Coordinates of C-alpha atoms and ligand atoms in Angstrom, one line a residue:
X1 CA 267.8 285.7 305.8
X2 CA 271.7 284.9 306.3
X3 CA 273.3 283.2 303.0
X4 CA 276.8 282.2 303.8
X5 CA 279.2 281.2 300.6
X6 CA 282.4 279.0 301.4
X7 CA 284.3 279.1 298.3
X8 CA 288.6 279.2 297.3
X9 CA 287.1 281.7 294.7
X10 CA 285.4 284.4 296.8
X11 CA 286.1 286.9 293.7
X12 CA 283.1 285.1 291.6
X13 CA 280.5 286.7 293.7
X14 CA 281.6 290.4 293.7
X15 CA 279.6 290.8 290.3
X16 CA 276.3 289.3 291.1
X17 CA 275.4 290.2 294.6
X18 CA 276.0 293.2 293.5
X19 CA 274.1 293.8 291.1
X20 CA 270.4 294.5 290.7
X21 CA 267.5 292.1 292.2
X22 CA 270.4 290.6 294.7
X23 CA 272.1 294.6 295.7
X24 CA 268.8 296.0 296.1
X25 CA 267.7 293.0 298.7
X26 CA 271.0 293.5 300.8
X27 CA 269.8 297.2 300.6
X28 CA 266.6 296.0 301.9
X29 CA 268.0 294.1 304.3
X30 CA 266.0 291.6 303.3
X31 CA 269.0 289.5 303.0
X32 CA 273.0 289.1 304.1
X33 CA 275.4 287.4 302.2
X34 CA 278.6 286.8 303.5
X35 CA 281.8 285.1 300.9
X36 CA 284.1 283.6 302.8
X37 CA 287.4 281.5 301.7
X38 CA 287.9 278.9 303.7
X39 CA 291.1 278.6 303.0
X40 CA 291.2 280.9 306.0
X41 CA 290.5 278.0 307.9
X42 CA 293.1 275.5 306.9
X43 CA 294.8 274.7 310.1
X44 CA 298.5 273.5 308.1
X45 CA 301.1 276.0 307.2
X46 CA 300.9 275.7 303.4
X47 CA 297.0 276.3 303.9
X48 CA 296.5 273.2 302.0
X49 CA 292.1 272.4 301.5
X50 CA 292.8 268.9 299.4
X51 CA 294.8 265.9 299.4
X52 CA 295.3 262.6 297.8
X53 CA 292.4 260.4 297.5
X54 CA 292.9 257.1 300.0
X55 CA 293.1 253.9 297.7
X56 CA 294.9 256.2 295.0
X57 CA 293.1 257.4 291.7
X58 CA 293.4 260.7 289.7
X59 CA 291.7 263.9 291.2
X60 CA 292.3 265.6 294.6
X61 CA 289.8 265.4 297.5
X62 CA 288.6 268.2 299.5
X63 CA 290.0 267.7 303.5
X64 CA 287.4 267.9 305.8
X65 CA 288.7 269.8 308.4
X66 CA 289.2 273.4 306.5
X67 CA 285.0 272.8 305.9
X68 CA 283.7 271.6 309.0
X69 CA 285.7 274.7 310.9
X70 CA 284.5 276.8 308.5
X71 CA 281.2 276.3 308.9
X72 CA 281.3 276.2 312.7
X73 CA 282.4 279.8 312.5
X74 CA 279.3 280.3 310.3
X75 CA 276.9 279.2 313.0
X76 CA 278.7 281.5 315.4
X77 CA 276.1 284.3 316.8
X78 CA 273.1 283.2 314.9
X79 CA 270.2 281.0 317.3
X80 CA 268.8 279.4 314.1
X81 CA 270.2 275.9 312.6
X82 CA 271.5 276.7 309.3
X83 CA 270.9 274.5 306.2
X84 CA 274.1 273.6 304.8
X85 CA 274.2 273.1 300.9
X86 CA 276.4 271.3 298.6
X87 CA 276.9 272.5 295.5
X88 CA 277.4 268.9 293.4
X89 CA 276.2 267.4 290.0
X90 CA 275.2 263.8 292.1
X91 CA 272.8 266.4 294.4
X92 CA 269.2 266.6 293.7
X93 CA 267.7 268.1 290.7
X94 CA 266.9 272.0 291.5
X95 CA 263.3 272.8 291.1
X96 CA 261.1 276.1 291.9
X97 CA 259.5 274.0 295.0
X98 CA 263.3 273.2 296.2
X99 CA 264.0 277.1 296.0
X100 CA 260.4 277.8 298.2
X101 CA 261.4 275.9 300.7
X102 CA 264.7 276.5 301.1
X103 CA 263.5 280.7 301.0
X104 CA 261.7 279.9 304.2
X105 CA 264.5 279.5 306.1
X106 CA 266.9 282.0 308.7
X107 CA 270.5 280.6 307.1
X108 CA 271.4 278.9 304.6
X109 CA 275.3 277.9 304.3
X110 CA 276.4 277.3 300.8
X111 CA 279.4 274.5 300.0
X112 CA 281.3 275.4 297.3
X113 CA 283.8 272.7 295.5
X114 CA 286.0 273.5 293.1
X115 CA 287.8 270.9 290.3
X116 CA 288.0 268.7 293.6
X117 CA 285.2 265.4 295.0
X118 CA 284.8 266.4 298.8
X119 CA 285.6 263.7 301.6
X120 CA 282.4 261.6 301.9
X121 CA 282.5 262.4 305.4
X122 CA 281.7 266.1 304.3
X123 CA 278.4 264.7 302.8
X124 CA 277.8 262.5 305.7
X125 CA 278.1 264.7 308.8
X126 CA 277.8 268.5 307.9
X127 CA 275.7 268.7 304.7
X128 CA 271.6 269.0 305.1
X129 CA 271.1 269.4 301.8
X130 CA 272.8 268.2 298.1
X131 CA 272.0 270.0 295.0
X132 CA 272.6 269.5 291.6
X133 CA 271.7 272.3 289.1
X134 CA 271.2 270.7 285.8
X135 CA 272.9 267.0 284.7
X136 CA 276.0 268.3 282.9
X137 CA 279.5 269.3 285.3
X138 CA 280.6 272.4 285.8
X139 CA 284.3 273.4 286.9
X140 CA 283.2 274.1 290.8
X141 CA 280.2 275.2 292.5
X142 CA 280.2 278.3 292.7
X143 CA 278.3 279.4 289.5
X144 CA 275.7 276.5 291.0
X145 CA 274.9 278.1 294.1
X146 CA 274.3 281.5 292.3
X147 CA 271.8 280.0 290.4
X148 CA 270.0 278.8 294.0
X149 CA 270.8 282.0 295.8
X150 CA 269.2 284.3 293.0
X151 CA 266.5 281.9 292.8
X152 CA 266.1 282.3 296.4
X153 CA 266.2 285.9 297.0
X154 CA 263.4 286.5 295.2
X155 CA 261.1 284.6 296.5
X156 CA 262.1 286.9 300.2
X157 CA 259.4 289.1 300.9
X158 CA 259.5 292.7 299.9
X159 CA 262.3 292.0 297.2
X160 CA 260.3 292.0 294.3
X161 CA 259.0 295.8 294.4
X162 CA 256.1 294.0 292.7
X163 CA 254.7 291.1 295.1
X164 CA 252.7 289.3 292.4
X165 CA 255.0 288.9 289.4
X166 CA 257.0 286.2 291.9
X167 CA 253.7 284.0 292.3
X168 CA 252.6 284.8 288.4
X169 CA 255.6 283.7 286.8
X170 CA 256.7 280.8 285.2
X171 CA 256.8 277.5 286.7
X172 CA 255.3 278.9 290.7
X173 CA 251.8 278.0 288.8
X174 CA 253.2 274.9 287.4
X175 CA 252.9 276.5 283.9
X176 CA 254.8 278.3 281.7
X177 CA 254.3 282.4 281.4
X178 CA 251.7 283.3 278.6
X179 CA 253.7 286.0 276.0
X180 CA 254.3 289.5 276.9
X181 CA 253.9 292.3 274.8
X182 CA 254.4 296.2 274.9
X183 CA 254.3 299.3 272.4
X184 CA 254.4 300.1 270.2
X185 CA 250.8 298.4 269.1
X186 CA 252.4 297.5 265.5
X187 CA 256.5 296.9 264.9
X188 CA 257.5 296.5 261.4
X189 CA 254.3 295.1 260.7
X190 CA 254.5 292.6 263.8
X191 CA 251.2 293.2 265.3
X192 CA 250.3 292.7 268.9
X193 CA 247.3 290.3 269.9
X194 CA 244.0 292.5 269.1
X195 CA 242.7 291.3 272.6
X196 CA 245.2 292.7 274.8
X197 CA 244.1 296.1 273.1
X198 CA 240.7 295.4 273.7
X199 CA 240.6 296.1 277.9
X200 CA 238.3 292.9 278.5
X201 CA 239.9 291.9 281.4
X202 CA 238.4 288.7 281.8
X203 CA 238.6 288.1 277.9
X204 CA 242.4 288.8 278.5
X205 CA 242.4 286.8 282.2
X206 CA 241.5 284.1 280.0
X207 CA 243.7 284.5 276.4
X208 CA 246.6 284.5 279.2
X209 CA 245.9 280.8 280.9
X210 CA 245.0 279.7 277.7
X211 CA 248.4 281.2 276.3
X212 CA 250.1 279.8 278.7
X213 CA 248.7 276.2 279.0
X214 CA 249.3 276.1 275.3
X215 CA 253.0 277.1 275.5
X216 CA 253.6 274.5 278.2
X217 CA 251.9 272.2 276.0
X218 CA 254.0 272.7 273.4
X219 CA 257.2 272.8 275.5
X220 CA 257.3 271.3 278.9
X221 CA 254.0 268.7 278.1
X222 CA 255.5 266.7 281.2
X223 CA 254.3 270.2 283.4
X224 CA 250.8 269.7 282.5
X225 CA 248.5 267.6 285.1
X226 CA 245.4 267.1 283.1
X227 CA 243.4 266.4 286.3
X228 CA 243.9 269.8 287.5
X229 CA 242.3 271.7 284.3
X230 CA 239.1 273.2 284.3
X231 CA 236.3 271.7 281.7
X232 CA 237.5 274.3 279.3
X233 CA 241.5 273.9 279.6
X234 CA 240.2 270.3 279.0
X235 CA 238.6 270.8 275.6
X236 CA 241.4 273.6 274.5
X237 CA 243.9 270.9 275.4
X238 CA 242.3 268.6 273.1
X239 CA 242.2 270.7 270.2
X240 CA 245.8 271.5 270.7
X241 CA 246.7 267.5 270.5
X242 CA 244.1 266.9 267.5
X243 CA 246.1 270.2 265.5
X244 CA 249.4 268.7 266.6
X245 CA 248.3 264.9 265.9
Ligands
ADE301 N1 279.3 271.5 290.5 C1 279.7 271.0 289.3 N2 278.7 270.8 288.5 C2 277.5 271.1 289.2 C3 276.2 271.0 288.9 N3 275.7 270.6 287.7 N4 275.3 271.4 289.9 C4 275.8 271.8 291.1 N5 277.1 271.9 291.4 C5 277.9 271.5 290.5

C-alpha cells in the first residue's frame, strides 16, 4: 500500500513511522509512506497555503490550489485511484470497520489541516473520505491521521509477525480483549487465574469469551448485540445484570 501525508509540519512523522510496528512494515514493504509539505506546491512567491475567509470572520482558510496540485502530483505514476482523506473533527467517527476498509485499498492520500478550516471546495471536489477521530479539536491533523495510518498498517498482511493477534484483539470481534496474564504465577501475592494454569484448552477457550463479554459488559455495554450470543453468553449475561442490578 501507498500512504501519502500532505502536511506544513512534515517533521511530526519522523518519530512514528519510524518506529516499531510502522518501520518494520516499510521494511516489509508492506507499505510506503511518503510526507510531503505542500507548501511545495504554493504557486505565489511568499508560498502562502491560507487566506482570509470571504464574508470576513476570524480564522484563516486553507487555498485550494496548493492542495488540489499537491495531490495531483500524488496520483502521478500510480494506476490505482487513491482515497483522499481529510483529517477534520466534522468527519466521520473512526471505527475498526472504517480502518478495514480503508486497509484494503492501493493509496490512500492523507489531508492534513493545521489551526486553519479548508476551502469547502477542498471538501467538495478532491476529498473521498472525511474523518474525525474522537469529538474533541485538536491543533491540526496531523496527530489524526497517525492514529488512522497506525490503525491501518496493521491490519496489512504479513505486518503483524503474528497473523491472528490482529483478528483476536479488541473490538475486530466486536468485544473487548479478555485479561492477559504472564509469570510469574504469583506477584506480591497477586495470583494469576488458577485456569489458565490448568492447560484445559477449551476450559480456557471458554474463561476467555466469557472474560471478555463480561468486560465489554461492564465497559462498552453499547458493543454487546445480545442476538448474537450463544445460549450460554445469554444466561452468563444475565447473571452479570442480576449481580450489577
Ligand atoms: N483535526 C482537529 N481535530 C481533529 C479530530 N478530532 N479528528 C480529526 N482531525 C482533527
Amino acid at each position: 500500500m501507498k500512504i501519502d501525508i500532505l502536511t506544513l509540519f512534515p517533521e511530526m512523522f519522523d518519530g512514528v513511522l519510524n518506529s516499531s510496528i510502522l518501520k518494520k512494515a516499510q521494511e516489509k514493504g508492506a507499505v510506503e509512506y511518503r510526507v510531503t509539505d505542500f507548501r511545495d506546491f504554493a504557486e505565489n512567491k511568499h508560498r502562502k497555503v491560507d487566506d482570509y475567509p470571504y464574508g470576513g470572520g476570524a480564522g484563516m482558510v486553507l487555498t485550494p490550489q496548493p492542495l488540489f496540485d499537491a495531490v495531483d502530483a500524488m496520483k502521478e505514476g500510480t494506476e490505482h485511484q487513491p482515497r483522499v482523506v481529510m483529517m477534520c473533527p466534522q468527519g466521520e467517527r473512526l471505527s475498526q470497520r472504517k480502518l478495514e476498509e480503508l486497509s484494503e485499498e492501493e493509496h490512500l492520500i492523507f489531508l492534513c489541516g493545521h489551526y486553519e478550516g479548508y476551502d469547502e471546495r477542498i471538501r467538495e471536489h478532491l476529498v473521498t473520505d472525511e474523518i474525525s477521530i474522537g469529538d474533541y479539536v485538536l491543533t491540526g491533523g496531523e496527530l489524526a491521521s497517525m492514529v488512522v495510518i497506525d490503525g491501518v498498517t496493521r491490519l496489512l498482511p504479513e505486518v503483524l509477525g503474528n497473523v491472528e493477534s490482529a483478528k483476536l484483539d479488541s473490538h475486530s470481534s466486536g468485544y473487548l480483549e479478555h485479561p492477559h496474564y504472564t509469570r510469574p504465577a504469583e506477584f506480591r501475592g497477586m495470583k494469576v487465574p488458577e485456569i489458565l494454569l490448568s492447560g484445559d484448552h477449551a476450559k480456557i477457550e471458554d474463561w476467555r469469551r466469557m472474560e471478555s463479554l463480561k468486560r465489554t459488559y461492564e465497559r462498552r455495554p453499547d458493543l454487546i448485540k445480545e442476538s448474537s450470543l450463544t445460549e450460554e453468553e445469554k444466561r452468563y449475561l444475565e447473571s452479570l445484570k442480576e449481580n450489577n442490578g
